[in-house]
Amino acid sequence: QVQLVESGGDSVQAGGSLRLSCGGYRLIPGVNCVAWFRLTPGNWREWVAGMLLTGPPAIRWYADSVKGRFTISQDNAENTAYLHMDSLKPEDTTKYFCAARPKSCGTRRAAEFGSWGQGTQVTVSS
């Protein structure tokens, strides 16, 4: 499987913003979906957002917990996907992972994604 590379994690105050980056997914033959997950206290990967790489129009989905605050996007010229995070809350603190697959975005199960990054830590203080 292709190893993805994330960056952009940092420590911020509540209400602040961060932008996470994900590269390498274009190396996956037929890649069609990029998603972001985050680690829960129970140590499983929770789906945060997903994006179809075909289009326009861009089709994106968000978990209810981040809807209106996070935006998933891609820069085709740079072959990079992003997760823009605004209005960050302390409960957003955890490790975030980028994942990709050559199929549709019709799943939110981490096990359905074959390519992952190493994760990037986001810490939000109150």
PDB file of C-alpha atoms in Angstrom:
ATOM      1  CA  GLN A   1       0.000   0.000   0.000  1.00  0.00           C
ATOM      2  CA  VAL A   2       1.083   3.558  -0.601  1.00  0.00           C
ATOM      3  CA  GLN A   3       2.292   5.445   2.452  1.00  0.00           C
ATOM      4  CA  LEU A   4       0.656   8.823   2.769  1.00  0.00           C
ATOM      5  CA  VAL A   5       2.306  11.774   4.478  1.00  0.00           C
ATOM      6  CA  GLU A   6       0.482  14.202   6.753  1.00  0.00           C
ATOM      7  CA  SER A   7       1.700  17.443   8.235  1.00  0.00           C
ATOM      8  CA  GLY A   8       0.339  20.552   9.883  1.00  0.00           C
ATOM      9  CA  GLY A   9      -0.514  19.339  13.361  1.00  0.00           C
ATOM     10  CA  ASP A  10       0.254  21.791  16.142  1.00  0.00           C
ATOM     11  CA  SER A  11      -0.852  23.152  19.509  1.00  0.00           C
ATOM     12  CA  VAL A  12      -3.414  25.964  19.421  1.00  0.00           C
ATOM     13  CA  GLN A  13      -5.825  27.777  21.715  1.00  0.00           C
ATOM     14  CA  ALA A  14      -9.514  26.986  21.616  1.00  0.00           C
ATOM     15  CA  GLY A  15     -11.185  28.914  18.807  1.00  0.00           C
ATOM     16  CA  GLY A  16      -8.053  28.793  16.701  1.00  0.00           C
ATOM     17  CA  SER A  17      -7.440  27.253  13.285  1.00  0.00           C
ATOM     18  CA  LEU A  18      -5.113  24.737  11.712  1.00  0.00           C
ATOM     19  CA  ARG A  19      -4.628  23.295   8.254  1.00  0.00           C
ATOM     20  CA  LEU A  20      -3.538  19.682   7.908  1.00  0.00           C
ATOM     21  CA  SER A  21      -1.957  18.484   4.671  1.00  0.00           C
ATOM     22  CA  CYS A  22      -1.879  15.042   3.059  1.00  0.00           C
ATOM     23  CA  GLY A  23       0.313  13.987   0.164  1.00  0.00           C
ATOM     24  CA  GLY A  24       1.061  10.809  -1.745  1.00  0.00           C
ATOM     25  CA  TYR A  25      -2.466   9.645  -2.517  1.00  0.00           C
ATOM     26  CA  ARG A  26      -2.047  10.272  -6.257  1.00  0.00           C
ATOM     27  CA  LEU A  27       0.395   7.358  -6.299  1.00  0.00           C
ATOM     28  CA  ILE A  28      -2.501   4.978  -5.613  1.00  0.00           C
ATOM     29  CA  PRO A  29      -3.721   3.511  -8.932  1.00  0.00           C
ATOM     30  CA  GLY A  30      -7.295   4.637  -9.553  1.00  0.00           C
ATOM     31  CA  VAL A  31      -7.502   6.594  -6.298  1.00  0.00           C
ATOM     32  CA  ASN A  32     -10.993   8.003  -5.909  1.00  0.00           C
ATOM     33  CA  CYS A  33     -11.532   8.961  -2.281  1.00  0.00           C
ATOM     34  CA  VAL A  34      -9.519  10.774   0.356  1.00  0.00           C
ATOM     35  CA  ALA A  35     -10.652  10.944   3.954  1.00  0.00           C
ATOM     36  CA  TRP A  36      -9.509  12.176   7.335  1.00  0.00           C
ATOM     37  CA  PHE A  37      -9.836  10.162  10.513  1.00  0.00           C
ATOM     38  CA  ARG A  38      -8.908  10.865  14.109  1.00  0.00           C
ATOM     39  CA  LEU A  39      -8.055   8.686  17.042  1.00  0.00           C
ATOM     40  CA  THR A  40     -10.686   8.338  19.758  1.00  0.00           C
ATOM     41  CA  PRO A  41      -9.990   7.837  23.481  1.00  0.00           C
ATOM     42  CA  GLY A  42     -10.821   4.186  22.887  1.00  0.00           C
ATOM     43  CA  ASN A  43      -7.977   4.069  20.341  1.00  0.00           C
ATOM     44  CA  TRP A  44     -10.060   3.457  17.252  1.00  0.00           C
ATOM     45  CA  ARG A  45     -10.108   5.657  14.158  1.00  0.00           C
ATOM     46  CA  GLU A  46     -13.141   7.865  13.843  1.00  0.00           C
ATOM     47  CA  TRP A  47     -14.102   9.151  10.401  1.00  0.00           C
ATOM     48  CA  VAL A  48     -14.047  12.976  10.239  1.00  0.00           C
ATOM     49  CA  ALA A  49     -14.459  13.953   6.580  1.00  0.00           C
ATOM     50  CA  GLY A  50     -14.310  12.462   3.087  1.00  0.00           C
ATOM     51  CA  MET A  51     -13.996  13.789  -0.424  1.00  0.00           C
ATOM     52  CA  LEU A  52     -14.444  12.317  -3.889  1.00  0.00           C
ATOM     53  CA  LEU A  53     -11.472  13.187  -6.061  1.00  0.00           C
ATOM     54  CA  THR A  54     -13.515  13.236  -9.259  1.00  0.00           C
ATOM     55  CA  GLY A  55     -15.511  16.246 -10.325  1.00  0.00           C
ATOM     56  CA  PRO A  56     -16.351  19.120 -10.425  1.00  0.00           C
ATOM     57  CA  PRO A  57     -18.448  19.507  -8.527  1.00  0.00           C
ATOM     58  CA  ALA A  58     -16.456  18.425  -5.526  1.00  0.00           C
ATOM     59  CA  ILE A  59     -18.468  16.123  -3.275  1.00  0.00           C
ATOM     60  CA  ARG A  60     -17.604  16.179   0.403  1.00  0.00           C
ATOM     61  CA  TRP A  61     -19.031  14.733   3.594  1.00  0.00           C
ATOM     62  CA  TYR A  62     -18.464  15.615   7.247  1.00  0.00           C
ATOM     63  CA  ALA A  63     -19.066  14.065  10.614  1.00  0.00           C
ATOM     64  CA  ASP A  64     -21.721  15.954  12.586  1.00  0.00           C
ATOM     65  CA  SER A  65     -19.149  16.846  15.234  1.00  0.00           C
ATOM     66  CA  VAL A  66     -17.085  18.889  12.762  1.00  0.00           C
ATOM     67  CA  LYS A  67     -19.675  20.079  10.250  1.00  0.00           C
ATOM     68  CA  GLY A  68     -19.451  23.831   9.750  1.00  0.00           C
ATOM     69  CA  ARG A  69     -15.997  23.985  11.344  1.00  0.00           C
ATOM     70  CA  PHE A  70     -13.837  21.698   9.193  1.00  0.00           C
ATOM     71  CA  THR A  71     -13.392  21.759   5.420  1.00  0.00           C
ATOM     72  CA  ILE A  72     -11.769  19.057   3.309  1.00  0.00           C
ATOM     73  CA  SER A  73     -10.263  20.182   0.016  1.00  0.00           C
ATOM     74  CA  GLN A  74      -7.591  19.351  -2.519  1.00  0.00           C
ATOM     75  CA  ASP A  75      -5.060  21.216  -4.606  1.00  0.00           C
ATOM     76  CA  ASN A  76      -4.699  19.314  -7.868  1.00  0.00           C
ATOM     77  CA  ALA A  77      -1.597  21.234  -8.893  1.00  0.00           C
ATOM     78  CA  GLU A  78       0.183  20.212  -5.708  1.00  0.00           C
ATOM     79  CA  ASN A  79      -1.430  16.752  -5.403  1.00  0.00           C
ATOM     80  CA  THR A  80      -2.235  17.625  -1.824  1.00  0.00           C
ATOM     81  CA  ALA A  81      -5.392  17.219   0.214  1.00  0.00           C
ATOM     82  CA  TYR A  82      -6.161  19.464   3.146  1.00  0.00           C
ATOM     83  CA  LEU A  83      -8.271  19.529   6.249  1.00  0.00           C
ATOM     84  CA  HIS A  84      -8.959  23.116   7.271  1.00  0.00           C
ATOM     85  CA  MET A  85     -10.014  23.215  10.894  1.00  0.00           C
ATOM     86  CA  ASP A  86     -11.628  26.333  12.325  1.00  0.00           C
ATOM     87  CA  SER A  87     -13.200  27.079  15.707  1.00  0.00           C
ATOM     88  CA  LEU A  88     -11.156  24.317  17.266  1.00  0.00           C
ATOM     89  CA  LYS A  89     -12.296  22.896  20.582  1.00  0.00           C
ATOM     90  CA  PRO A  90     -10.352  21.033  23.276  1.00  0.00           C
ATOM     91  CA  GLU A  91     -12.309  17.890  22.355  1.00  0.00           C
ATOM     92  CA  ASP A  92     -10.708  18.044  18.880  1.00  0.00           C
ATOM     93  CA  THR A  93      -7.395  17.188  20.535  1.00  0.00           C
ATOM     94  CA  THR A  94      -6.047  13.914  19.176  1.00  0.00           C
ATOM     95  CA  LYS A  95      -3.986  12.446  16.337  1.00  0.00           C
ATOM     96  CA  TYR A  96      -5.365  12.938  12.826  1.00  0.00           C
ATOM     97  CA  PHE A  97      -4.792  10.566   9.922  1.00  0.00           C
ATOM     98  CA  CYS A  98      -5.182  10.878   6.189  1.00  0.00           C
ATOM     99  CA  ALA A  99      -6.458   7.834   4.286  1.00  0.00           C
ATOM    100  CA  ALA A 100      -7.242   7.047   0.668  1.00  0.00           C
ATOM    101  CA  ARG A 101      -8.785   4.295  -1.426  1.00  0.00           C
ATOM    102  CA  PRO A 102      -9.418   3.531  -5.119  1.00  0.00           C
ATOM    103  CA  LYS A 103     -13.130   3.113  -4.528  1.00  0.00           C
ATOM    104  CA  SER A 104     -16.019   5.388  -3.672  1.00  0.00           C
ATOM    105  CA  CYS A 105     -16.352   7.345  -0.454  1.00  0.00           C
ATOM    106  CA  GLY A 106     -19.387   5.287   0.499  1.00  0.00           C
ATOM    107  CA  THR A 107     -17.855   4.023   3.714  1.00  0.00           C
ATOM    108  CA  ARG A 108     -16.722   5.567   6.982  1.00  0.00           C
ATOM    109  CA  ARG A 109     -15.015   2.414   8.242  1.00  0.00           C
ATOM    110  CA  ALA A 110     -11.248   2.732   8.711  1.00  0.00           C
ATOM    111  CA  ALA A 111     -10.811  -0.914   7.693  1.00  0.00           C
ATOM    112  CA  GLU A 112     -12.081  -0.084   4.208  1.00  0.00           C
ATOM    113  CA  PHE A 113      -9.126   2.237   3.553  1.00  0.00           C
ATOM    114  CA  GLY A 114      -5.873   0.607   2.491  1.00  0.00           C
ATOM    115  CA  SER A 115      -3.479   3.541   2.470  1.00  0.00           C
ATOM    116  CA  TRP A 116      -2.694   5.630   5.506  1.00  0.00           C
ATOM    117  CA  GLY A 117      -0.339   8.251   6.791  1.00  0.00           C
ATOM    118  CA  GLN A 118       1.530   8.172  10.070  1.00  0.00           C
ATOM    119  CA  GLY A 119      -0.730  10.752  11.686  1.00  0.00           C
ATOM    120  CA  THR A 120      -0.239  14.289  12.901  1.00  0.00           C
ATOM    121  CA  GLN A 121      -1.012  15.521  16.419  1.00  0.00           C
ATOM    122  CA  VAL A 122      -3.484  18.323  17.059  1.00  0.00           C
ATOM    123  CA  THR A 123      -3.680  19.755  20.563  1.00  0.00           C
ATOM    124  CA  VAL A 124      -6.273  22.380  21.492  1.00  0.00           C
ATOM    125  CA  SER A 125      -5.995  24.043  24.877  1.00  0.00           C
ATOM    126  CA  SER A 126      -8.806  25.860  26.646  1.00  0.00           C
TER     127      SER A 126
END
